[in-house]
Coordinates of C-alpha atoms and ligand atoms in Angstrom, one line a residue:
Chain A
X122 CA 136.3 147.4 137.0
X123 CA 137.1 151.3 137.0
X124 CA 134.0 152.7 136.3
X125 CA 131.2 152.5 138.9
X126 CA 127.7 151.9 138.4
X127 CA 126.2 155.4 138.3
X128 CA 128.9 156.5 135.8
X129 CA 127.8 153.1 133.7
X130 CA 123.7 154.3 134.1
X131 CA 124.9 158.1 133.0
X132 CA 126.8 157.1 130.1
X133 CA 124.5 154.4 128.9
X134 CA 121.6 156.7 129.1
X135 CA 123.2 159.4 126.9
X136 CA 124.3 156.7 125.0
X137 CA 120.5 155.1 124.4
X138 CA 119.5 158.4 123.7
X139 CA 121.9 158.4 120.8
X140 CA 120.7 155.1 119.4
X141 CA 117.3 156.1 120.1
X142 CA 117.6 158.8 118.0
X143 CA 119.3 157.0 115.6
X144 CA 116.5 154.4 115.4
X145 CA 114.0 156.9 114.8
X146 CA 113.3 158.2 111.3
X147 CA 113.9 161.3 112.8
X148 CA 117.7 160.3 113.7
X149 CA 117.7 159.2 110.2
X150 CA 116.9 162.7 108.3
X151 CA 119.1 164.3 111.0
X152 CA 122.0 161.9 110.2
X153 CA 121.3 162.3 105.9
X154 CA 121.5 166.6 106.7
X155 CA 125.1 165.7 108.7
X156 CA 126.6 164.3 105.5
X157 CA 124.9 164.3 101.8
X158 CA 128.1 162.5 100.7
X159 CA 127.0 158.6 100.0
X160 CA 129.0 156.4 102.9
X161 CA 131.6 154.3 100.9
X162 CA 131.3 150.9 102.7
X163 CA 133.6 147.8 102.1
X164 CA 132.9 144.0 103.3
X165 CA 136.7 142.4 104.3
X166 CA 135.8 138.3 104.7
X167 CA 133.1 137.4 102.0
X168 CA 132.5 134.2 104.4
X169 CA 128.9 133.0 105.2
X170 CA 128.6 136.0 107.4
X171 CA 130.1 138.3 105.6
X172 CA 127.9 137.2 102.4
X173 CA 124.5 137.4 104.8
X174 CA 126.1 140.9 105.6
X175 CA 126.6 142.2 102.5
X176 CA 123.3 140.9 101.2
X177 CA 121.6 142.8 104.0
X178 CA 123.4 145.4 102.9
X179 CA 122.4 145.5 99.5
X180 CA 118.8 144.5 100.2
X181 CA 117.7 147.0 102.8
X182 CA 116.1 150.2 101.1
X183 CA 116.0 152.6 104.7
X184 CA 119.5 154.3 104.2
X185 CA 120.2 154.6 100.1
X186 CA 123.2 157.2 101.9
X187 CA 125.7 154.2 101.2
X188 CA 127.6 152.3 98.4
X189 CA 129.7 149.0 98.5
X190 CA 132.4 150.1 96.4
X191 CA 134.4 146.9 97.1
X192 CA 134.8 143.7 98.7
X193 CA 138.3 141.6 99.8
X194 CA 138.7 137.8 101.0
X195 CA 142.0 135.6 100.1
X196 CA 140.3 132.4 99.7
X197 CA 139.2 132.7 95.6
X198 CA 135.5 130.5 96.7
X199 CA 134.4 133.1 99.0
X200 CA 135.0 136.2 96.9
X201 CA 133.8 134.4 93.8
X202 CA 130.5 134.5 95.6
X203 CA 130.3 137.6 97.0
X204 CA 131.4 138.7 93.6
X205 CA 127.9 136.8 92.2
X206 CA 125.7 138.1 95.4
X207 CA 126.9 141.7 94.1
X208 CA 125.7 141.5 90.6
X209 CA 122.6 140.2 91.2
X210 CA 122.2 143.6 93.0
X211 CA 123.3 145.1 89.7
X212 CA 126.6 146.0 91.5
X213 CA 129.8 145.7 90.4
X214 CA 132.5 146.6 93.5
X215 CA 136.6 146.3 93.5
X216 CA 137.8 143.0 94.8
X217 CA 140.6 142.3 96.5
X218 CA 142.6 139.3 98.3
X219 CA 144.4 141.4 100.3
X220 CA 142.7 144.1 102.6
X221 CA 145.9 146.2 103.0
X222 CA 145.6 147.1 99.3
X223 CA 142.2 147.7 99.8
X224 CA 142.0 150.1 102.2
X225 CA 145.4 151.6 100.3
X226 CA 143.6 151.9 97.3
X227 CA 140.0 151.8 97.4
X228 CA 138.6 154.9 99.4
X229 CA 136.3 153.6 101.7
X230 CA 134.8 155.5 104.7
X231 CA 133.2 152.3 106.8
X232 CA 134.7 148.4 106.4
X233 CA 132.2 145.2 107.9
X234 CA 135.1 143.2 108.9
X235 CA 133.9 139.2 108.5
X236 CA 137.3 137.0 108.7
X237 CA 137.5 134.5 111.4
X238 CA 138.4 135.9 115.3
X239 CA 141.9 135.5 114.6
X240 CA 142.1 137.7 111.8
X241 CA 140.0 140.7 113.4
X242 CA 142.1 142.4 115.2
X243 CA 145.3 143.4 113.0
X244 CA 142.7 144.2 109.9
X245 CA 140.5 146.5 112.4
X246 CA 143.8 148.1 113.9
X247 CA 145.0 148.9 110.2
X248 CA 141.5 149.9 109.2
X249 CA 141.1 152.6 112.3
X250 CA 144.5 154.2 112.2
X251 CA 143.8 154.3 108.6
X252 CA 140.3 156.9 109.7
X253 CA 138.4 154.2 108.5
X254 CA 135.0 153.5 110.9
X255 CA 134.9 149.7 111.3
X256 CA 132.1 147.4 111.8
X257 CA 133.5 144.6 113.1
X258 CA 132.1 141.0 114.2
X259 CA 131.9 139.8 117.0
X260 CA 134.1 138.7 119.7
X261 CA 136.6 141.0 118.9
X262 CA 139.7 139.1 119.1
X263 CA 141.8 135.6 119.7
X264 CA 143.9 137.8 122.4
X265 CA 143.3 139.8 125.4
X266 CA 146.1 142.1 124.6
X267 CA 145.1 141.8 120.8
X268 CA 141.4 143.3 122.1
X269 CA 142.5 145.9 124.1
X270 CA 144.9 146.8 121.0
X271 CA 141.7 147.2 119.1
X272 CA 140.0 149.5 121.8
X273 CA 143.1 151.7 121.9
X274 CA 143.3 152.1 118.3
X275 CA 140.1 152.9 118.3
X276 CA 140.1 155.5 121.1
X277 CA 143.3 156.4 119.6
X278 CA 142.3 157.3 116.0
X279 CA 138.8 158.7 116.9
X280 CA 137.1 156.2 114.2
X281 CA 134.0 154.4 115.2
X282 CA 134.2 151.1 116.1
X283 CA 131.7 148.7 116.5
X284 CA 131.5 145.1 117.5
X285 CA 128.8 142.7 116.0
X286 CA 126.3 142.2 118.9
X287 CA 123.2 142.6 117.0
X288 CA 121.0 142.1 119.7
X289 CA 122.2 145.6 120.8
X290 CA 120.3 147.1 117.9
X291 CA 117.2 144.7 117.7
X292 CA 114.4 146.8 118.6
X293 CA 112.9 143.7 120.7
X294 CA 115.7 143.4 123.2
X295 CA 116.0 147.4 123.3
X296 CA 112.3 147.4 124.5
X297 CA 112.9 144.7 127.1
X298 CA 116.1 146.3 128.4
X299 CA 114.4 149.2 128.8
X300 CA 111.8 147.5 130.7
X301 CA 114.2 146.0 132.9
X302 CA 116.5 149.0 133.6
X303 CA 112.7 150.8 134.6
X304 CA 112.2 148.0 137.0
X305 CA 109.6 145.8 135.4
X306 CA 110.8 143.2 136.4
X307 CA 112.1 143.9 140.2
X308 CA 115.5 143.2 141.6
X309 CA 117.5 141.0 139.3
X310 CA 118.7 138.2 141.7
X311 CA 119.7 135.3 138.9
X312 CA 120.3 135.2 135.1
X313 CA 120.7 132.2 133.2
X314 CA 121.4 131.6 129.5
X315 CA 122.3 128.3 127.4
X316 CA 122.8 127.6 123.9
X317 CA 122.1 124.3 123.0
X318 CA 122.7 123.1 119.4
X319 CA 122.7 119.1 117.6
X320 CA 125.0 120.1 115.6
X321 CA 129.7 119.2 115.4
X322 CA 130.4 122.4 114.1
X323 CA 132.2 120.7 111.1
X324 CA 132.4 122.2 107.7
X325 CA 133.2 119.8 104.7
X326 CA 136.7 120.3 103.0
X327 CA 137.6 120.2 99.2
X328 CA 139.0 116.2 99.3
X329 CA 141.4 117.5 97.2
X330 CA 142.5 120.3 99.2
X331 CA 142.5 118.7 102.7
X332 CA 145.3 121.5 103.8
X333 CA 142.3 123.8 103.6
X334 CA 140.7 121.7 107.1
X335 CA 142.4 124.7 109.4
X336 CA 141.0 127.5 106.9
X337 CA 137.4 126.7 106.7
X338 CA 137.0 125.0 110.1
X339 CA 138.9 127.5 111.7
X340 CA 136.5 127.6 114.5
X341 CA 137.3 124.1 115.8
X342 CA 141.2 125.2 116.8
X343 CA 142.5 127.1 119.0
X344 CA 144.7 128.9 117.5
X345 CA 141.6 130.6 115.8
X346 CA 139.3 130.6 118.2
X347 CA 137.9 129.9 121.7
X348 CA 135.1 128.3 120.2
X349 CA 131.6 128.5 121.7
X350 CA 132.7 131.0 124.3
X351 CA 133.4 133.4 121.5
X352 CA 131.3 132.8 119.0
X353 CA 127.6 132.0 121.1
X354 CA 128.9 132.1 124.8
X355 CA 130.0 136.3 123.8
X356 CA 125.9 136.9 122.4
X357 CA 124.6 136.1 126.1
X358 CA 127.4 137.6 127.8
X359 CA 126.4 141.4 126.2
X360 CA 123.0 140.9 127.1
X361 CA 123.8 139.3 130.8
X362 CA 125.9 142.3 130.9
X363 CA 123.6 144.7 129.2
X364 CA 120.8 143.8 132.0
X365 CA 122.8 144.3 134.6
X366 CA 124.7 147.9 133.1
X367 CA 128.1 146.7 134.7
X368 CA 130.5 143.8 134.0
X369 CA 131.5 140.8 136.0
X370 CA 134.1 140.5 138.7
X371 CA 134.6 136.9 138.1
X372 CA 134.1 133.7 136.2
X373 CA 134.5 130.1 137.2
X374 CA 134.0 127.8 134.1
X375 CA 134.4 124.2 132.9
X376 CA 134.6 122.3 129.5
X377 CA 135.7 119.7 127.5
X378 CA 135.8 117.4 124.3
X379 CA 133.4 115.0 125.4
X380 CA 131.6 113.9 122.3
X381 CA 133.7 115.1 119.2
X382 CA 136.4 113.1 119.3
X383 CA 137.7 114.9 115.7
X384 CA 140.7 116.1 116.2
X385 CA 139.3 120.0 117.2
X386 CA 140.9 121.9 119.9
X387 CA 137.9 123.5 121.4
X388 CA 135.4 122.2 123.9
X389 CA 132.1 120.9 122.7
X390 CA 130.5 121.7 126.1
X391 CA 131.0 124.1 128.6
X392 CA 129.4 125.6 131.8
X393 CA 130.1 129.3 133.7
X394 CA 129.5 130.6 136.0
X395 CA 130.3 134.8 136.1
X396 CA 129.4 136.7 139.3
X397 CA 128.8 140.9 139.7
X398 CA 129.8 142.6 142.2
X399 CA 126.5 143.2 143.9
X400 CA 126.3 138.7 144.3
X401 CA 124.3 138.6 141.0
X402 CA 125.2 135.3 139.7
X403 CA 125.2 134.8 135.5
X404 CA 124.7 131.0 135.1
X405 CA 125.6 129.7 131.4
X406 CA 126.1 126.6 129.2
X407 CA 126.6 125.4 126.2
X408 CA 126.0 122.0 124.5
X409 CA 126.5 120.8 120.6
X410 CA 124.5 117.2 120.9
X411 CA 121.4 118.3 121.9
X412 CA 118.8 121.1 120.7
X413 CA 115.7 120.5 122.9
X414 CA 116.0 123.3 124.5
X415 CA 117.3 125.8 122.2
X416 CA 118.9 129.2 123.1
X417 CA 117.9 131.4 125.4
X418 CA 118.5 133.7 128.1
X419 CA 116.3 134.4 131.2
X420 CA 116.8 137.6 133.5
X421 CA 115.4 136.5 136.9
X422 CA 113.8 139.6 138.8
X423 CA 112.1 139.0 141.8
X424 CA 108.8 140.4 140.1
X425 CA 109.3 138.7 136.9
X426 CA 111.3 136.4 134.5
X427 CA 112.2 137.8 130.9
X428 CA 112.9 135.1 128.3
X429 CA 114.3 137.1 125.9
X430 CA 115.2 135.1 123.1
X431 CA 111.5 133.9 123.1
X432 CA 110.3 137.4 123.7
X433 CA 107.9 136.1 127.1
X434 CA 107.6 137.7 130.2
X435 CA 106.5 135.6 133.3
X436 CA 105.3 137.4 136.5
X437 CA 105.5 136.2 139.5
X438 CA 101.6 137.4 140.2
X439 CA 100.3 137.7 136.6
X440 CA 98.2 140.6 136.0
X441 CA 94.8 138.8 136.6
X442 CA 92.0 139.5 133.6
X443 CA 89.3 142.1 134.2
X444 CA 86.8 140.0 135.9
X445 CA 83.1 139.4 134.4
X446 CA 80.5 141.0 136.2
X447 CA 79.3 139.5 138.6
X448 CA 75.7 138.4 137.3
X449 CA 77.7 136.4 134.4
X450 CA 80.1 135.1 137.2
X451 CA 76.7 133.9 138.8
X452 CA 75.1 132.4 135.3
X453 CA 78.8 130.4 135.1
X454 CA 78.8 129.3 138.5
X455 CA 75.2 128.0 137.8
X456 CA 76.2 126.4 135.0
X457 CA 79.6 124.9 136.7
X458 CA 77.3 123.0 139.0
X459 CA 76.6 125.3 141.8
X460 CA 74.2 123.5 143.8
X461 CA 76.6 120.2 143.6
X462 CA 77.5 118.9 146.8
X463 CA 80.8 120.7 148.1
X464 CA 83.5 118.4 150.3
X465 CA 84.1 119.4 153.6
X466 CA 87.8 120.1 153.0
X467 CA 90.3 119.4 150.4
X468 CA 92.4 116.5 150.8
X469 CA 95.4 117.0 152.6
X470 CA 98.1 114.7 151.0
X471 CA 97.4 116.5 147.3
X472 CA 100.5 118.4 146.4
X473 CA 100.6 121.8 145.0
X474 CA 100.8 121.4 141.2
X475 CA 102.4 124.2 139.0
X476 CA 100.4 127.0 137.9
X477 CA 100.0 127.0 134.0
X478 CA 100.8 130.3 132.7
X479 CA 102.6 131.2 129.9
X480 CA 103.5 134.1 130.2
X481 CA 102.8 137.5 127.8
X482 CA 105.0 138.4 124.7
X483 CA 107.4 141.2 125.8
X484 CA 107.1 142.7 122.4
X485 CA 105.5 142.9 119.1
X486 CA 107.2 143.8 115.5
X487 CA 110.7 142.8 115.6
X488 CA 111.6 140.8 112.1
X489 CA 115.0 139.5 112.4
X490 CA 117.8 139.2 114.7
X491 CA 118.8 142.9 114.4
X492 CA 121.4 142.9 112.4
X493 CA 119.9 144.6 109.8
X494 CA 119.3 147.3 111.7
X495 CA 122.8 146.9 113.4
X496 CA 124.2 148.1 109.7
X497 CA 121.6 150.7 108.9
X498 CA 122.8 152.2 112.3
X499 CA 126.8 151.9 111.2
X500 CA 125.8 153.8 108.4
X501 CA 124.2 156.3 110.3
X502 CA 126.8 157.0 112.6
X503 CA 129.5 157.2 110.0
X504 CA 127.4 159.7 108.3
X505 CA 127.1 161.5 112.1
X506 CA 130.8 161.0 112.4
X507 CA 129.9 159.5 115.9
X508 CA 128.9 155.9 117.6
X509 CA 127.6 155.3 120.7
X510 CA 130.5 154.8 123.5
X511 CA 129.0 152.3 125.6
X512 CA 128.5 149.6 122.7
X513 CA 131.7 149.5 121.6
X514 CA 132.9 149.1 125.3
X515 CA 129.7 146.1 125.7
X516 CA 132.1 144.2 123.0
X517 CA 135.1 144.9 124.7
X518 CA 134.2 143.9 127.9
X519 CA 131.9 140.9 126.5
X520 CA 135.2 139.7 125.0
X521 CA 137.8 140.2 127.2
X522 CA 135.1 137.7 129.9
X523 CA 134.5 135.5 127.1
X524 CA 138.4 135.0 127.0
X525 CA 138.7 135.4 130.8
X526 CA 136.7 132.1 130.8
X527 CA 138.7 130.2 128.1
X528 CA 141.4 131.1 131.0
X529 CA 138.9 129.5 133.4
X530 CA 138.3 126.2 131.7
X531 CA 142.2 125.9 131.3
X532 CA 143.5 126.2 135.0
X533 CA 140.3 125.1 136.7
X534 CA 140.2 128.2 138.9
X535 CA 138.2 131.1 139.7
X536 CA 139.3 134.2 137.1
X537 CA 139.7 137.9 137.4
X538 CA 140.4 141.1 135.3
X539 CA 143.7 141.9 135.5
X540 CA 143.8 145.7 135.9
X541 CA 145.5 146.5 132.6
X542 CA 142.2 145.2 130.9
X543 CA 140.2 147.5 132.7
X544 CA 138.9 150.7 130.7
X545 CA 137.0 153.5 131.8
Chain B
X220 CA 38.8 113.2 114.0
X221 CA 38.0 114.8 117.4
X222 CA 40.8 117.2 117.7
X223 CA 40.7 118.7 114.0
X224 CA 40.4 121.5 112.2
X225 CA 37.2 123.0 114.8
X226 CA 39.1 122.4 117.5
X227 CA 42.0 124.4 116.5
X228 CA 39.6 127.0 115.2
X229 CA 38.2 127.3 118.7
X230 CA 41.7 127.6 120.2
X231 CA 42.9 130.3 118.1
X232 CA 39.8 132.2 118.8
X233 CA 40.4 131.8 122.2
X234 CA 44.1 133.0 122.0
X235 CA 43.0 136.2 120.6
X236 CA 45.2 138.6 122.4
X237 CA 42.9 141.0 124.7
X238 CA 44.4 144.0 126.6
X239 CA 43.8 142.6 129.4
X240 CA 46.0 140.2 128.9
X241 CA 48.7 142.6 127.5
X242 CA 48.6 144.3 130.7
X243 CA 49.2 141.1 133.0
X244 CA 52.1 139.7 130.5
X245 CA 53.4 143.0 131.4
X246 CA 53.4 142.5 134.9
X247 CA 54.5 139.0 134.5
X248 CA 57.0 139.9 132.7
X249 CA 58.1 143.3 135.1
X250 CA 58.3 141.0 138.2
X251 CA 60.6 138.8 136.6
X252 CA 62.3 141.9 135.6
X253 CA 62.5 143.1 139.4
X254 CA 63.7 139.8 140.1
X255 CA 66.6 139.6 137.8
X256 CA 67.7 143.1 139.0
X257 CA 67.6 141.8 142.5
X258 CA 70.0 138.5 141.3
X259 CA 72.0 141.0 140.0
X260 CA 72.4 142.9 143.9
X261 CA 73.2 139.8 145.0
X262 CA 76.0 138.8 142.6
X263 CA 77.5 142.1 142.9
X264 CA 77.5 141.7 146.8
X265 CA 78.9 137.5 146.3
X266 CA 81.4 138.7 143.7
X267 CA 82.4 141.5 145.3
X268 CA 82.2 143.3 142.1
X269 CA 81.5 146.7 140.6
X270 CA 78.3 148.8 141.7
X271 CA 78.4 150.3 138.1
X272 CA 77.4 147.1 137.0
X273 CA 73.6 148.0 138.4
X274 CA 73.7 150.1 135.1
X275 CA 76.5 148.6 133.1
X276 CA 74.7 144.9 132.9
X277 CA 71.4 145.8 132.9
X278 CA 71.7 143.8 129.3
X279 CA 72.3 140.8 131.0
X280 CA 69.0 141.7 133.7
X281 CA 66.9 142.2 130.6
X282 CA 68.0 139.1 128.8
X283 CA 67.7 137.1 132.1
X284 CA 64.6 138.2 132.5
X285 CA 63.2 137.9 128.8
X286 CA 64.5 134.1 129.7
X287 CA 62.8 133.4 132.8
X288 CA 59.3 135.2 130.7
X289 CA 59.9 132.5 128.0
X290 CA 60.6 129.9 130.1
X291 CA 57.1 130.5 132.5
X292 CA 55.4 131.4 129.1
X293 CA 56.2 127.8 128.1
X294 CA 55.2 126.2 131.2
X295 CA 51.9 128.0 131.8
X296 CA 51.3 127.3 127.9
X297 CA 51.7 123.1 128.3
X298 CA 49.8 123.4 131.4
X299 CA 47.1 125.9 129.5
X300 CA 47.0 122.9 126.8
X301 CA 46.4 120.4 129.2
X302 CA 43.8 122.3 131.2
X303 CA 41.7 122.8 127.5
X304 CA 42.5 118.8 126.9
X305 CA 41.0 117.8 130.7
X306 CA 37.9 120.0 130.8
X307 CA 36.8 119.2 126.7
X308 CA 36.9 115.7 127.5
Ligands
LIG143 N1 127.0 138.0 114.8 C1 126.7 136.8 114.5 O1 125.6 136.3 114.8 C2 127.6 136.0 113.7 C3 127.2 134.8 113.1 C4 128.2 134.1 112.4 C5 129.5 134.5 112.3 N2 129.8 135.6 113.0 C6 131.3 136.0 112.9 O2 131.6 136.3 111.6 C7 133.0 136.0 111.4 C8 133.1 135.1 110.2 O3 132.4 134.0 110.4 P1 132.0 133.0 109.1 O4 131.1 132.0 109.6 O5 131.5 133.9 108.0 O6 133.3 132.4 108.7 P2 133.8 131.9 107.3 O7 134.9 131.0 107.5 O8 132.5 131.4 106.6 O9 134.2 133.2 106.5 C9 135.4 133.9 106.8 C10 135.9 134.4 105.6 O10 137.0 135.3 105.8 C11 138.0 135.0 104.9 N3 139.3 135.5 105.4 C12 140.1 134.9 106.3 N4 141.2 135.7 106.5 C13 141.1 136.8 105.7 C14 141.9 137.9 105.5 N5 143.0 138.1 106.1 N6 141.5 138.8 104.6 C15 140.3 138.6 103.9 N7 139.5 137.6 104.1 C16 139.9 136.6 105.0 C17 138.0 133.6 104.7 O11 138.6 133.2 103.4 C18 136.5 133.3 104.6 O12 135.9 133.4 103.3 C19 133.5 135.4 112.7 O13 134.1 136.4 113.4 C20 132.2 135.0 113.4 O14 132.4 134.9 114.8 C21 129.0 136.3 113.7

C-alpha cells in the first residue's frame, strides 16, 4: 500500500467532515443553495436491488432536489416492475433495455447502477466518461483490472463515484467508528466477522425458459461473480478496513462446494484470514447451511469489544453502577442474611465461571441498514458537485481484497497486492 | 361478658393522650432517631461510601427510625395489653 497511515487519518478526517456535514440538515440547506436545479437520477438494473433502491428513492421525503427521469434493465420482468413500483409513486420515467441509449438520450446527472458484478464496470466506465456521477453497488467489479478501470475513469473524468457500502452512511456504524478511531475501545488487537445464512442462494427459473438459469442466478457462477466474497465477504471487509483506517497486506483463504452440489461455480463456504501491517489479524467466514449465528462483526480492542451488527459494546471492566448508599447497602445485606453463618473459605476445586454481562447498546436511533441515507447523500454530493475521496477508495480497496482472496482460495497460498493495484 | 363494652370504655379512657406522654414518645422516638443516624456512620465507614450521604440519606434515617418507633410501639403495646389483662384479673 502507497499511502501511509497518517496520510489515511488526514484524508479520512477531512473526508468525515465532509459526510458529517452532509449528514447534517445543515449540509443539506448548504448542498440545496449549491444547485437549485433538481438532480436528474436514473436506476440501470431494476433487479431486487435495484427495485429496493428505487423505491427508497421514491419514498424518502429529506431531499425533494431529485427526479427519476428514467429507468433501463434488458430482461422485460424486471423493468416491467420497476415500471409498476414507479406509478405507484405517481411517476412515469423513460425506460430503456439498453443503458448506452439511456445515458445517450435521457439527460441524467446521477445513475444507481444495480446489474449483477459482472456488468458494473463497463456501464460505470461509460456512465463517468459520459460526466455522469454514479452510484454504484457494491463490489465493484468481476476483475481486478476491470476495478481499477473503474477508479481511473473515475479519477479520470472528475465524476463522483460511489460504491454501495451502506454501512458507510448508516449513522450507527459512523457513531461507533468514531468511538473506535477516539480510542474507546483501546488497541485493536483482533477483528472477526462471519456471515452465516440457511439458505443455497438459488433463485427459481421460468421452466420454460431454463436458458435464463445463468441470468437470474448469476451469482452462483463464476464468470459473474466471486460469490460470497463479493457480495457479503466485501460488507465486513469495509468495515474491518474502516476500523482499522488502512488496508491489508495479505490474505490467506479457503473454500469450497461442500454442500451444494448444484452445478454452481462458487464456494458455499469459505474462511480468511487478512493481516495489517501493524500484525492485526481480520478473521472471517462464511457459511450458507447454518444461521445460528447470524452476521456480525466484532472489533477486539484491548478495552472493549464492539459487535457492530448488534450494536453492543462489551468492556473488559464494565463501568460498574453508581453504588446505593451505604445504609440501603446495610438494610440489603440484612435482608440477604447477614448474620448467616460464613464458610471459612471458598472451595478450592470450583472453577471460575463466566461473568454475565451483556454488554451496552453502542447506539440509539438508527432505522435501517443505511442505505437510505447512502442515496440521500449521492444526491447531495451531486448537487455539491463533490464526494468524499476516501469512500470511493474504501470500495476499491474492499474489492480488489475481496478478489485478492478468490485468488487465495484458488492457489492455496498466501496473497498480495500487486503494486499496479495500489492507489494513492 | 367480662371483657365488654366497660372494659373497653375504661381502656380508652386510659389511652387518653397526656403531654406527658407526648413528650416521652418524643424521646423515644429521638433516640431511635440518634440511633439510626449512628447505623448510618457505620455503613458509610463498612461501605466505604460517600460522607454526603450523612445529609443525602437522611430519608432513609428518618424512615428507619419511624420503623424501629412502630416496631417498639407495637411491642410495648402487646406487652401494655397483657400487663392490663394480668393485674384486672
Ligand atoms: N448493498 C447491498 O446490501 C446489496 C444487496 C443486494 C444486492 N446488491 C448488489 O446489487 C446488484 C444487483 O443485485 P440483485 O440481487 O438486484 O440482482 P438481480 O439479478 O435481482 O438484478 C439484476 C438486474 O440487472 C439486470 N441487468 C443485467 N445486465 C444488465 C444490463 N447490461 N443493463 C441493464 N440491466 C441489466 C438484470 O436483468 C436484473 O434485472 C449486485 O451487484 C449485488 O451485489 C447489494
Amino acid at each position: 500500500m502507497k499511502g501511509n497511515r497518517r496520510d489515511f487519518i488526514k484524508k479520512t478526517a477531512i473526508a468525515g467532515a465532509g459526510l458529517a456535514l452532509a449528514a447534517s440538515p445543515f449540509g443539506r440547506t448548504f448542498a440545496a443553495l449549491a444547485s437549485d436545479k433538481k438532480v436528474r437520477l436514473a436506476v440501470i438494473g431494476t433487479g431486487s436491488r435495484g427495485r429496493y433502491l428505487m423505491e427508497l428513492l421514491l419514498a424518502q421525503k429529506v431531499n425533494p432536489n431529485y427526479e427519476l427521469v428514467a429507468v433501463c434493465d434488458n430482461y422485460g420482468p424486471s423493468l416491467n416492475e420497476a415500471v409498476a413500483l414507479a406509478k405507484r409513486y405517481k411517476i412515469n420515467p423513460k425506460t430503456y433495455t439498453d443503458y448506452s441509449q439511456l445515458i445517450n438520450q435521457s439527460p441524467v446527472d446521477g445513475v444507481i447502477i444495480a446489474t449483477p458484478l459482472h456488468q458494473h464496470a463497463h456501464i460505470t466506465i461509460d456512465c463517468l466518461n459520459k460526466g455522469i456521477h454514479v452510484l454504484c453497488e457494491k463490489a465493484m467489479a468481476r476483475t481486478l483490472d476491470d476495478t481499477k478501470a473503474m477508479y481511473d475513469a473515475h479519477i479520470n473524468s472528475g465524476s463522483i463515484l460511489l460504491i454501495g457500502h451502506q454501512r458507510l452512511h448508516s449513522n450507527q456504524y459512523i457513531n461507533a467508528l468514531e468511538r473506535i478511531h477516539n480510542g474507546e475501545i483501546g488497541v485493536i488487537g483482533q477483528m472477526k466477522a462471519y456471515w452465516h445464512r440457511n439458505h443455497n442462494w438459488r433463485r427459481d427459473v421460468p421452466d420454460n425458459q431454463p436458458d435464463l438459469e445463468r441470468k437470474i442466478n448469476w451469482r452462483l457462477y463464476k464468470e459473474y461473480s466471486a460469490g460470497l466474497l463479493t457480495e457479503l465477504m466485501s460488507h465486513q471487509l469495509q468495515v474491518a478496513n474502516w476500523a482499522m483506517k488502512k488496508y491489508p497486506v495479505s490474505v490467506m483463504a479457503t473454500g469450497s462446494i461442500q454442500y451444494y452440489k448444484d452445478g454452481r461455480e462458487v464456494p458455499d463456504n469459505m474462511a480468511a484470514i487478512f493481516s495489517y501491517d501493524d500484525g492485526t489479524q481480520f478473521i472471517y467466514d462464511s457459511m450458507t447451511i447454518n444461521k445460528a449465528e447470524g452476521c456480525e462483526e466484532h472489533i477486539i480492542g484491548d478495552y472493549a469489544t464492539m459487535k457492530l451488527e448488534s450494536n453492543n459494546i462489551l468492556r473488559e471492566d464494565p463501568i460498574k453502577p453508581e453504588p446505593a448508599p451505604g445504609i440501603a447497602q446495610l438494610i440489603n445485606d440484612i435482608q440477604n442474611g447477614l448474620f448467616k453463618s460464613a464458610p471459612i473459605g471458598g472451595s478450592s476445586w470450583a472453577a471460575e465461571t463466566a461473568v454475565s454481562y451483556n454488554g451496552e447498546e453502542i447506539y440509539k436511533g438508527q432505522d435501517g441498514d443505511g442505505t437510505r441515507e447512502e442515496i440521500v447523500h449521492f444526491i447531495d454530493y451531486i448537487q455539491q458537485k463533490s464526494s468524499p475521496e476516501w469512500m470511493t477508495k474504501e470500495g476499491y480497496y474492499t474489492s480488489i481484497w475481496s478478489l485478492l482472496t478468490e485468488k487465495s482460495i484458488e492457489s492455496g497460498e498466501r496473497i498480495t497486492c500487486p503494486d499496479k493495484y495500489l492507489i494513492g | 361478658m367480662e371483657f365488654g363494652i366497660t372494659q373497653i370504655r375504661r381502656i380508652m379512657k386510659d389511652i387518653t393522650i397526656k403531654s406527658k406522654n407526648i413528650r416521652r414518645e418524643m424521646i423515644i422516638w429521638l433516640l431511635l432517631l440518634g440511633i439510626s443516624f449512628g447505623l448510618n456512620i457505620y455503613s458509610i465507614i463498612k461501605y466505604q461510601s460517600q460522607w454526603s450521604e450523612l445529609y443525602s440519606s437522611l430519608g432513609f434515617v428518618i424512615a428507619i427510625s419511624c420503623t424501629l418507633y412502630i416496631a417498639i410501639a407495637i411491642i410495648r403495646l402487646f406487652y401494655w395489653v397483657i400487663l392490663k389483662i394480668v393485674r384486672r384479673s
